[in-house]
Tab-separated table of C-alpha atoms in Angstrom:
chain	number	residue	atom	x	y	z
E	5	MET	CA	70.805	116.465	71.651
E	6	ALA	CA	72.967	116.325	68.548
E	7	LYS	CA	76.505	115.195	69.127
E	8	GLY	CA	78.812	118.159	69.720
E	9	ILE	CA	82.531	118.567	69.265
E	10	SER	CA	83.274	118.239	72.991
E	11	GLU	CA	82.077	115.784	75.607
E	12	VAL	CA	81.467	116.369	79.306
E	13	ALA	CA	80.549	113.492	81.604
E	14	ILE	CA	78.288	114.422	84.519
E	15	ILE	CA	78.283	111.708	87.155
E	16	ARG	CA	76.233	111.594	90.335
E	17	CYS	CA	78.239	110.790	93.463
E	18	GLU	CA	76.678	111.545	96.823
E	19	SER	CA	79.534	110.891	99.242
E	20	TYR	CA	83.288	110.447	99.536
E	21	ASP	CA	82.878	106.772	100.304
E	22	PHE	CA	85.732	105.353	98.266
E	23	VAL	CA	83.777	102.533	96.639
E	24	GLU	CA	81.158	105.010	95.430
E	25	VAL	CA	83.750	107.535	94.261
E	26	LYS	CA	85.784	104.988	92.314
E	27	ALA	CA	82.678	103.617	90.610
E	28	ALA	CA	81.644	107.155	89.647
E	29	VAL	CA	85.099	108.082	88.330
E	30	ARG	CA	85.352	104.838	86.365
E	31	ARG	CA	81.912	105.411	84.869
E	32	GLY	CA	82.889	108.896	83.767
E	33	ILE	CA	86.203	107.787	82.250
E	34	ASN	CA	84.519	104.912	80.451
E	35	LEU	CA	81.924	107.270	78.973
E	36	LEU	CA	84.798	109.302	77.545
E	37	GLY	CA	86.425	106.252	75.956
E	38	GLY	CA	88.168	104.498	78.840
E	39	ALA	CA	91.503	104.950	80.592
E	40	SER	CA	93.466	103.912	77.493
E	41	GLU	CA	92.069	106.984	75.756
E	42	PHE	CA	94.179	109.144	78.058
E	43	VAL	CA	97.256	107.125	79.076
E	44	SER	CA	99.463	104.399	77.669
E	45	ILE	CA	101.447	101.741	79.497
E	46	GLY	CA	104.625	103.156	81.008
E	47	GLU	CA	103.806	106.824	80.424
E	48	LYS	CA	104.723	109.288	83.160
E	49	ILE	CA	101.487	110.961	84.173
E	50	LEU	CA	101.204	113.794	86.684
E	51	LEU	CA	98.013	114.034	88.751
E	52	LYS	CA	97.529	117.742	89.485
E	53	PRO	CA	95.017	118.476	92.308
E	54	ASN	CA	93.963	121.794	93.815
E	55	TRP	CA	95.783	122.492	97.094
E	56	ILE	CA	95.194	126.132	97.849
E	57	MET	CA	96.794	125.693	101.287
E	58	ALA	CA	97.697	122.961	103.738
E	59	VAL	CA	94.161	122.433	105.065
E	60	SER	CA	91.971	119.445	105.860
E	61	PRO	CA	89.736	118.106	103.075
E	62	ASP	CA	86.790	118.787	105.404
E	63	ARG	CA	87.197	122.467	104.532
E	64	CYS	CA	86.116	121.674	100.943
E	65	ALA	CA	88.890	123.976	99.733
E	66	THR	CA	90.977	121.227	98.161
E	67	THR	CA	90.435	118.241	95.914
E	68	HIS	CA	89.316	115.351	98.102
E	69	PRO	CA	91.819	112.484	98.552
E	70	ALA	CA	89.125	109.924	97.692
E	71	VAL	CA	88.928	111.393	94.186
E	72	PHE	CA	92.723	111.318	93.942
E	73	LYS	CA	92.790	107.688	95.064
E	74	ALA	CA	90.083	106.647	92.606
E	75	VAL	CA	91.767	108.332	89.632
E	76	SER	CA	95.136	106.936	90.720
E	77	GLU	CA	93.969	103.343	90.963
E	78	ILE	CA	92.214	103.484	87.587
E	79	PHE	CA	95.264	104.847	85.779
E	80	LEU	CA	97.644	102.534	87.641
E	81	GLU	CA	95.503	99.657	86.404
E	82	ALA	CA	95.992	101.071	82.892
E	83	GLY	CA	99.768	100.882	83.342
E	84	ALA	CA	100.598	104.551	83.875
E	85	ASP	CA	103.617	105.624	85.921
E	86	LEU	CA	102.088	108.232	88.226
E	87	SER	CA	103.321	111.190	90.238
E	88	TYR	CA	101.298	113.907	91.939
E	89	GLY	CA	101.657	117.419	93.233
E	90	ASP	CA	100.646	121.059	93.336
E	91	SER	CA	102.124	124.322	94.576
E	92	PRO	CA	99.910	125.957	97.216
E	93	GLY	CA	99.633	129.730	97.216
E	94	ARG	CA	102.469	130.025	99.722
E	95	GLY	CA	104.312	126.775	99.011
E	96	THR	CA	107.906	127.890	98.617
E	97	SER	CA	109.769	124.995	100.219
E	98	GLU	CA	109.854	121.222	100.155
E	99	ASP	CA	108.549	121.147	103.741
E	100	GLU	CA	105.521	123.285	102.791
E	101	SER	CA	104.745	121.088	99.799
E	102	LEU	CA	104.987	117.978	101.949
E	103	GLU	CA	102.783	119.549	104.621
E	104	ALA	CA	100.139	120.406	102.017
E	105	SER	CA	100.224	116.794	100.843
E	106	ARG	CA	99.836	115.574	104.417
E	107	ALA	CA	97.113	118.009	105.508
E	108	THR	CA	94.969	117.425	102.438
E	109	GLY	CA	95.039	113.658	102.954
E	110	PHE	CA	96.993	112.941	99.762
E	111	LEU	CA	100.221	111.763	101.351
E	112	GLU	CA	98.658	108.740	103.039
E	113	VAL	CA	96.966	107.677	99.790
E	114	ALA	CA	100.128	108.247	97.761
E	115	ASN	CA	102.276	106.273	100.182
E	116	ASP	CA	99.827	103.369	100.098
E	117	LEU	CA	99.871	103.330	96.286
E	118	GLY	CA	103.595	104.037	95.897
E	119	ILE	CA	103.079	107.325	94.032
E	120	PRO	CA	105.912	109.868	94.479
E	121	LEU	CA	105.422	113.571	95.169
E	122	ALA	CA	106.552	115.518	92.116
E	123	ASP	CA	108.920	118.489	92.290
E	124	PHE	CA	106.789	121.625	92.575
E	125	ILE	CA	109.503	123.687	94.252
E	126	ASN	CA	112.081	123.894	91.467
E	127	GLY	CA	111.366	124.706	87.862
E	128	ARG	CA	112.554	126.305	84.681
E	129	THR	CA	111.507	129.041	82.294
E	130	VAL	CA	109.550	128.237	79.145
E	131	GLN	CA	108.274	130.510	76.406
E	132	THR	CA	104.790	130.016	75.015
E	133	GLY	CA	103.183	131.900	72.174
E	134	GLN	CA	102.053	134.723	74.451
E	135	GLN	CA	103.865	134.435	77.785
E	136	GLU	CA	107.028	133.461	79.566
E	137	PHE	CA	106.398	131.076	82.442
E	138	PHE	CA	108.490	129.595	85.221
E	139	ILE	CA	106.914	126.156	85.570
E	140	ALA	CA	107.537	123.467	88.172
E	141	ASN	CA	109.739	120.588	87.063
E	142	GLY	CA	107.028	118.144	88.066
E	143	ALA	CA	104.722	119.559	85.389
E	144	LEU	CA	107.436	119.637	82.729
E	145	ASP	CA	109.101	116.273	83.340
E	146	CYS	CA	106.056	114.128	82.629
E	147	ASP	CA	104.480	112.767	79.473
E	148	GLY	CA	101.037	114.075	80.342
E	149	ILE	CA	98.862	115.644	83.021
E	150	VAL	CA	95.498	114.670	84.484
E	151	SER	CA	94.037	117.690	86.246
E	152	LEU	CA	91.892	117.301	89.380
E	153	PRO	CA	90.236	120.695	90.042
E	154	LYS	CA	87.750	121.536	92.788
E	155	LEU	CA	84.375	123.202	92.232
E	156	LYS	CA	84.696	126.490	94.179
E	157	THR	CA	83.879	130.161	94.012
E	158	GLN	CA	86.775	132.563	93.457
E	159	GLY	CA	86.802	136.319	93.890
E	160	PHE	CA	88.877	137.450	90.930
E	161	LEU	CA	87.378	135.236	88.198
E	162	LYS	CA	84.083	134.067	89.767
E	163	LEU	CA	84.923	130.352	89.723
E	164	THR	CA	88.121	128.372	90.055
E	165	GLY	CA	87.858	125.489	87.646
E	166	ALA	CA	89.542	123.322	85.058
E	167	VAL	CA	91.443	126.076	83.236
E	168	LYS	CA	92.665	127.849	86.363
E	169	ASN	CA	93.829	124.682	88.124
E	170	GLN	CA	97.109	124.662	86.194
E	171	PHE	CA	98.125	127.997	87.769
E	172	GLY	CA	99.367	125.781	90.599
E	173	CYS	CA	102.111	124.556	88.262
E	174	ILE	CA	103.863	127.878	88.886
E	175	PRO	CA	105.844	127.441	92.109
E	176	GLY	CA	104.814	129.259	95.267
E	177	ARG	CA	104.980	133.012	95.421
E	178	ARG	CA	105.991	133.395	91.811
E	179	LYS	CA	102.244	133.422	91.168
E	180	GLY	CA	102.017	136.859	92.749
E	181	ALA	CA	104.050	138.421	89.948
E	182	TYR	CA	101.324	137.557	87.444
E	183	HIS	CA	98.714	139.320	89.565
E	184	GLN	CA	100.964	142.358	89.734
E	185	GLN	CA	101.662	142.430	86.002
E	186	LEU	CA	98.159	141.510	84.816
E	187	GLU	CA	95.774	143.709	86.778
E	188	LYS	CA	92.756	143.290	84.507
E	189	PRO	CA	90.785	140.043	84.936
E	190	ALA	CA	90.636	139.496	81.169
E	191	ASP	CA	94.421	139.744	80.855
E	192	PHE	CA	94.891	137.430	83.819
E	193	ALA	CA	92.442	134.956	82.289
E	194	ARG	CA	94.333	135.040	78.978
E	195	MET	CA	97.496	134.150	80.875
E	196	LEU	CA	95.745	131.188	82.536
E	197	ILE	CA	94.438	130.028	79.177
E	198	ASP	CA	97.878	130.303	77.602
E	199	LEU	CA	99.391	128.307	80.475
E	200	ASP	CA	96.735	125.608	80.223
E	201	MET	CA	97.138	125.408	76.450
E	202	PHE	CA	100.877	124.907	76.919
E	203	LEU	CA	100.538	122.216	79.592
E	204	ARG	CA	97.470	120.727	77.875
E	205	PRO	CA	96.190	118.197	80.417
E	206	ARG	CA	94.734	115.125	78.792
E	207	LEU	CA	91.773	114.894	81.141
E	208	TYR	CA	90.098	117.032	83.787
E	209	VAL	CA	88.250	115.360	86.669
E	210	MET	CA	86.454	117.960	88.780
E	211	ASP	CA	85.511	117.224	92.379
E	212	GLY	CA	82.082	118.741	92.928
E	213	ILE	CA	80.781	116.178	95.404
E	214	MET	CA	81.131	118.804	98.106
E	215	ALA	CA	81.718	122.188	96.497
E	216	MET	CA	82.450	125.578	98.038
E	217	GLU	CA	80.151	128.578	97.700
E	218	GLY	CA	80.282	132.096	99.106
E	219	ASN	CA	83.671	133.432	100.234
E	220	GLY	CA	85.788	130.987	98.238
E	221	PRO	CA	88.243	129.687	97.241
E	222	MET	CA	89.344	128.863	100.807
E	223	ASN	CA	86.971	130.385	103.340
E	224	GLY	CA	83.579	129.780	101.777
E	225	ASP	CA	80.850	127.384	102.856
E	226	PRO	CA	80.615	123.691	101.912
E	227	LYS	CA	77.816	122.973	99.453
E	228	ALA	CA	76.663	119.477	98.512
E	229	MET	CA	76.502	119.313	94.712
E	230	ASN	CA	76.864	115.503	94.556
E	231	VAL	CA	78.638	115.535	91.203
E	232	LEU	CA	81.861	114.673	89.432
E	233	LEU	CA	82.526	116.246	86.036
E	234	LEU	CA	85.026	114.868	83.528
E	235	SER	CA	86.143	116.175	80.164
E	236	ALA	CA	89.146	116.580	77.884
E	237	ASP	CA	87.842	120.088	77.077
E	238	PRO	CA	88.427	122.458	80.028
E	239	VAL	CA	86.318	125.253	78.528
E	240	ALA	CA	83.350	122.949	78.009
E	241	LEU	CA	83.764	121.600	81.544
E	242	ASP	CA	83.949	125.068	83.116
E	243	ALA	CA	80.979	126.232	81.029
E	244	THR	CA	78.989	123.244	82.272
E	245	VAL	CA	79.928	124.134	85.848
E	246	CYS	CA	78.684	127.677	85.228
E	247	ARG	CA	75.352	126.247	84.128
E	248	LEU	CA	75.248	124.005	87.208
E	249	VAL	CA	75.475	127.050	89.493
E	250	ASP	CA	73.189	129.203	87.328
E	251	VAL	CA	75.864	131.561	85.996
E	252	ASN	CA	76.031	132.742	82.404
E	253	PRO	CA	79.185	131.054	80.985
E	254	GLU	CA	79.944	134.225	79.031
E	255	TYR	CA	80.481	135.970	82.385
E	256	SER	CA	83.527	133.766	83.033
E	257	TYR	CA	86.615	135.069	81.231
E	258	THR	CA	88.402	131.729	81.255
E	259	VAL	CA	85.361	130.304	79.452
E	260	SER	CA	84.572	133.069	76.951
E	261	LEU	CA	88.192	133.958	76.190
E	262	GLY	CA	89.162	130.287	76.291
E	263	MET	CA	86.821	129.577	73.407
E	264	GLN	CA	88.078	132.680	71.612
E	265	ALA	CA	91.616	131.303	71.923
E	266	GLY	CA	90.585	127.962	70.440
E	267	HIS	CA	91.001	126.071	73.712
E	268	GLY	CA	87.517	124.580	73.716
E	269	THR	CA	83.867	125.519	73.413
E	270	TYR	CA	81.187	126.818	75.739
E	271	LEU	CA	78.312	126.601	73.235
E	272	GLU	CA	75.620	124.154	74.305
E	273	SER	CA	75.142	123.111	70.668
E	274	GLU	CA	78.794	121.989	70.553
E	275	ILE	CA	78.871	120.069	73.839
E	276	THR	CA	77.612	116.526	74.276
E	277	LEU	CA	76.626	115.843	77.883
E	278	LEU	CA	77.103	112.223	78.964
E	279	GLY	CA	76.010	110.411	82.091
E	280	ASP	CA	73.375	111.989	84.309
E	281	PRO	CA	71.086	114.869	83.241
E	282	LEU	CA	72.425	118.365	83.864
E	283	ASP	CA	69.049	119.532	85.159
E	284	ASN	CA	69.332	117.134	88.104
E	285	PHE	CA	72.242	119.148	89.521
E	286	ILE	CA	71.485	122.805	88.812
E	287	SER	CA	71.622	124.865	92.000
E	288	TYR	CA	69.743	128.135	91.619
E	289	ASP	CA	70.559	129.116	95.194
E	290	PHE	CA	74.326	128.545	94.915
E	291	ASN	CA	75.926	131.521	96.666
E	292	ILE	CA	77.961	133.185	93.910
E	293	ASN	CA	78.183	136.601	92.307
E	294	ARG	CA	76.199	136.269	89.076
E	295	ASN	CA	77.037	139.728	87.760
E	296	PRO	CA	79.427	140.227	84.822
E	297	ILE	CA	83.058	140.654	85.884
E	298	SER	CA	84.343	144.208	85.684
E	299	ASN	CA	87.516	144.336	83.599
E	300	VAL	CA	88.806	147.427	85.409
E	301	ARG	CA	90.658	147.111	88.686
E	302	GLY	CA	92.633	149.196	91.114
E	303	ALA	CA	94.679	152.272	90.394
E	304	GLY	CA	93.839	154.721	87.630
E	305	VAL	CA	90.322	155.618	86.544
E	306	PHE	CA	88.730	153.734	89.437
E	307	SER	CA	91.130	154.949	92.138
E	308	ARG	CA	90.399	157.433	94.917
E	309	ASP	CA	87.087	159.278	94.285
E	310	ASN	CA	85.886	156.715	91.729
E	311	ASP	CA	86.862	153.713	93.840
E	312	ALA	CA	83.257	152.931	94.807
E	313	GLY	CA	82.615	151.697	91.278
E	314	VAL	CA	84.550	148.421	91.533
E	315	PRO	CA	84.613	145.434	93.898
E	316	LYS	CA	87.106	145.600	96.730
E	317	PRO	CA	88.356	143.432	99.595
E	318	TYR	CA	87.501	144.363	103.151
E	319	ILE	CA	88.380	142.948	106.555
E	320	VAL	CA	85.773	141.793	109.062
E	321	GLU	CA	87.290	142.997	112.320
E	322	GLU	CA	85.869	140.302	114.581
E	323	ASN	CA	87.334	137.567	112.366
E	324	CYS	CA	90.778	139.123	112.019
E	325	GLN	CA	93.514	137.493	114.107
E	326	ARG	CA	96.102	140.231	113.385
E	327	CYS	CA	98.424	137.630	111.838
E	328	GLY	CA	99.577	139.938	109.038
E	329	ASP	CA	99.356	137.239	106.371
E	330	CYS	CA	97.351	139.539	104.088
E	331	ILE	CA	100.214	142.036	104.151
E	332	ASP	CA	102.724	139.324	103.313
E	333	ILE	CA	100.518	137.831	100.577
E	334	CYS	CA	99.896	141.108	98.716
E	335	PRO	CA	101.975	141.017	95.499
E	336	LEU	CA	102.593	144.778	95.570
E	337	SER	CA	105.565	146.535	97.142
E	338	PRO	CA	104.750	148.393	99.259
E	339	SER	CA	101.687	146.340	100.100
E	340	ALA	CA	98.219	147.738	99.399
E	341	VAL	CA	97.154	146.492	102.842
E	342	ASP	CA	99.216	147.268	105.924
E	343	TRP	CA	99.223	148.127	109.592
E	344	LEU	CA	97.998	151.681	110.216
E	345	ASP	CA	100.777	153.578	112.015
E	346	ASN	CA	102.462	150.188	112.669
E	347	ASP	CA	99.708	149.309	115.161
E	348	VAL	CA	99.561	145.496	115.124
E	349	THR	CA	96.787	145.430	117.714
E	350	GLU	CA	94.229	146.588	115.111
E	351	PRO	CA	93.310	144.930	111.777
E	352	PRO	CA	95.355	146.031	108.764
E	353	THR	CA	93.833	148.690	106.508
E	354	TYR	CA	93.665	149.037	102.722
E	355	ASP	CA	94.996	151.768	100.488
E	356	TYR	CA	92.456	151.259	97.717
E	357	SER	CA	94.268	153.681	95.426
E	358	ARG	CA	97.049	151.059	95.279
E	359	CYS	CA	94.947	147.909	95.437
E	360	ILE	CA	94.811	146.078	92.073
E	361	ARG	CA	91.867	143.877	93.133
E	362	CYS	CA	93.709	140.605	92.633
E	363	PHE	CA	92.051	139.371	95.857
E	364	CYS	CA	95.093	137.295	96.818
E	365	CYS	CA	94.555	138.486	100.398
E	366	GLN	CA	90.964	137.266	100.349
E	367	GLU	CA	91.934	133.957	98.756
E	368	LEU	CA	94.635	133.068	101.248
E	369	CYS	CA	93.508	134.643	104.536
E	370	PRO	CA	93.826	131.690	106.945
E	371	HIS	CA	91.040	132.960	109.216
E	372	GLY	CA	88.301	133.847	106.726
E	373	ALA	CA	88.439	137.493	107.738
E	374	ILE	CA	88.508	139.045	104.257
E	375	PHE	CA	85.481	139.322	101.989
E	376	ILE	CA	84.735	141.040	98.673
E	377	GLN	CA	82.306	143.930	98.490
E	378	ASP	CA	80.691	144.252	95.067
E	379	PRO	CA	78.862	147.571	94.487
E	380	LEU	CA	76.623	145.913	91.888
E	381	SER	CA	75.259	143.336	94.345
């Protein structure tokens, strides 16, 4: 294959045994030019994982702490001054951020290595070319970012990957405002791209050793993919992930619109694959919606009588614990999902004429009771 303008390292790693993980991460970084290609001695580098909620790494919903430890040790050896952190979907306090760090297994690793938890509670407003963002201080007060996304399905944009991982740099529930303002998936993807282009991580190290398929990004099923993917180009990395799970990269807005914005490339002719052969990892049975993403959601032309034409969230009654988190999570006011006649003994119900199909309820339901129904499937 002729050398392309972007490089993606594909590295086999079949377990979270730390020795194996560190060797795999080091191999990938070395293929991309070595640690000194991404950090210099004394630089303040933020390691940004994916912590969707304070859950055990066994759920395969968060970046595994072994990957965090491996990346940390390699960049500490290179002389970087590290911090780490993320803002979970509901992380609005220091206690919640600390609990996410503890539950995901990061806190123990960080304490052993002397790496402080960055401030993902407080932040300040910045203006990019297209958007105004309120970004966590931890992401602004560093010299550079190394992003550690997780390979998972995601209802709104098909996959959560390298580009989307930086959405966690917006503290806590402030994320909901973007769902409310940007109802169309393409507009939401453009916002994510703009945010990632502003923060511009130097390297992305994706944990796909155990991925998540099905009802992701928190309540899906673990899937052994046995792979780590590394790149400085998030669009090329996410496009490669699409190919690994047999999805057309053009069906991912963060990929297609990311290239359009000049944030990277998804063209095979412009990507050099390093390490292990892509064909060794392709999963044709990966449980994911392979249809194109509809760019129309919620109220308006697809409301009421026409509502059957678009995907929608629904609650599986036997899974529902009547906790009401879906009501609290909904970014709309009043919520598009609520108790019917204030009866908290029955599952909440949806008003689909209000629902904007952001799928925040499905993403963050702690009991895996909410799924997405796609009329095209």
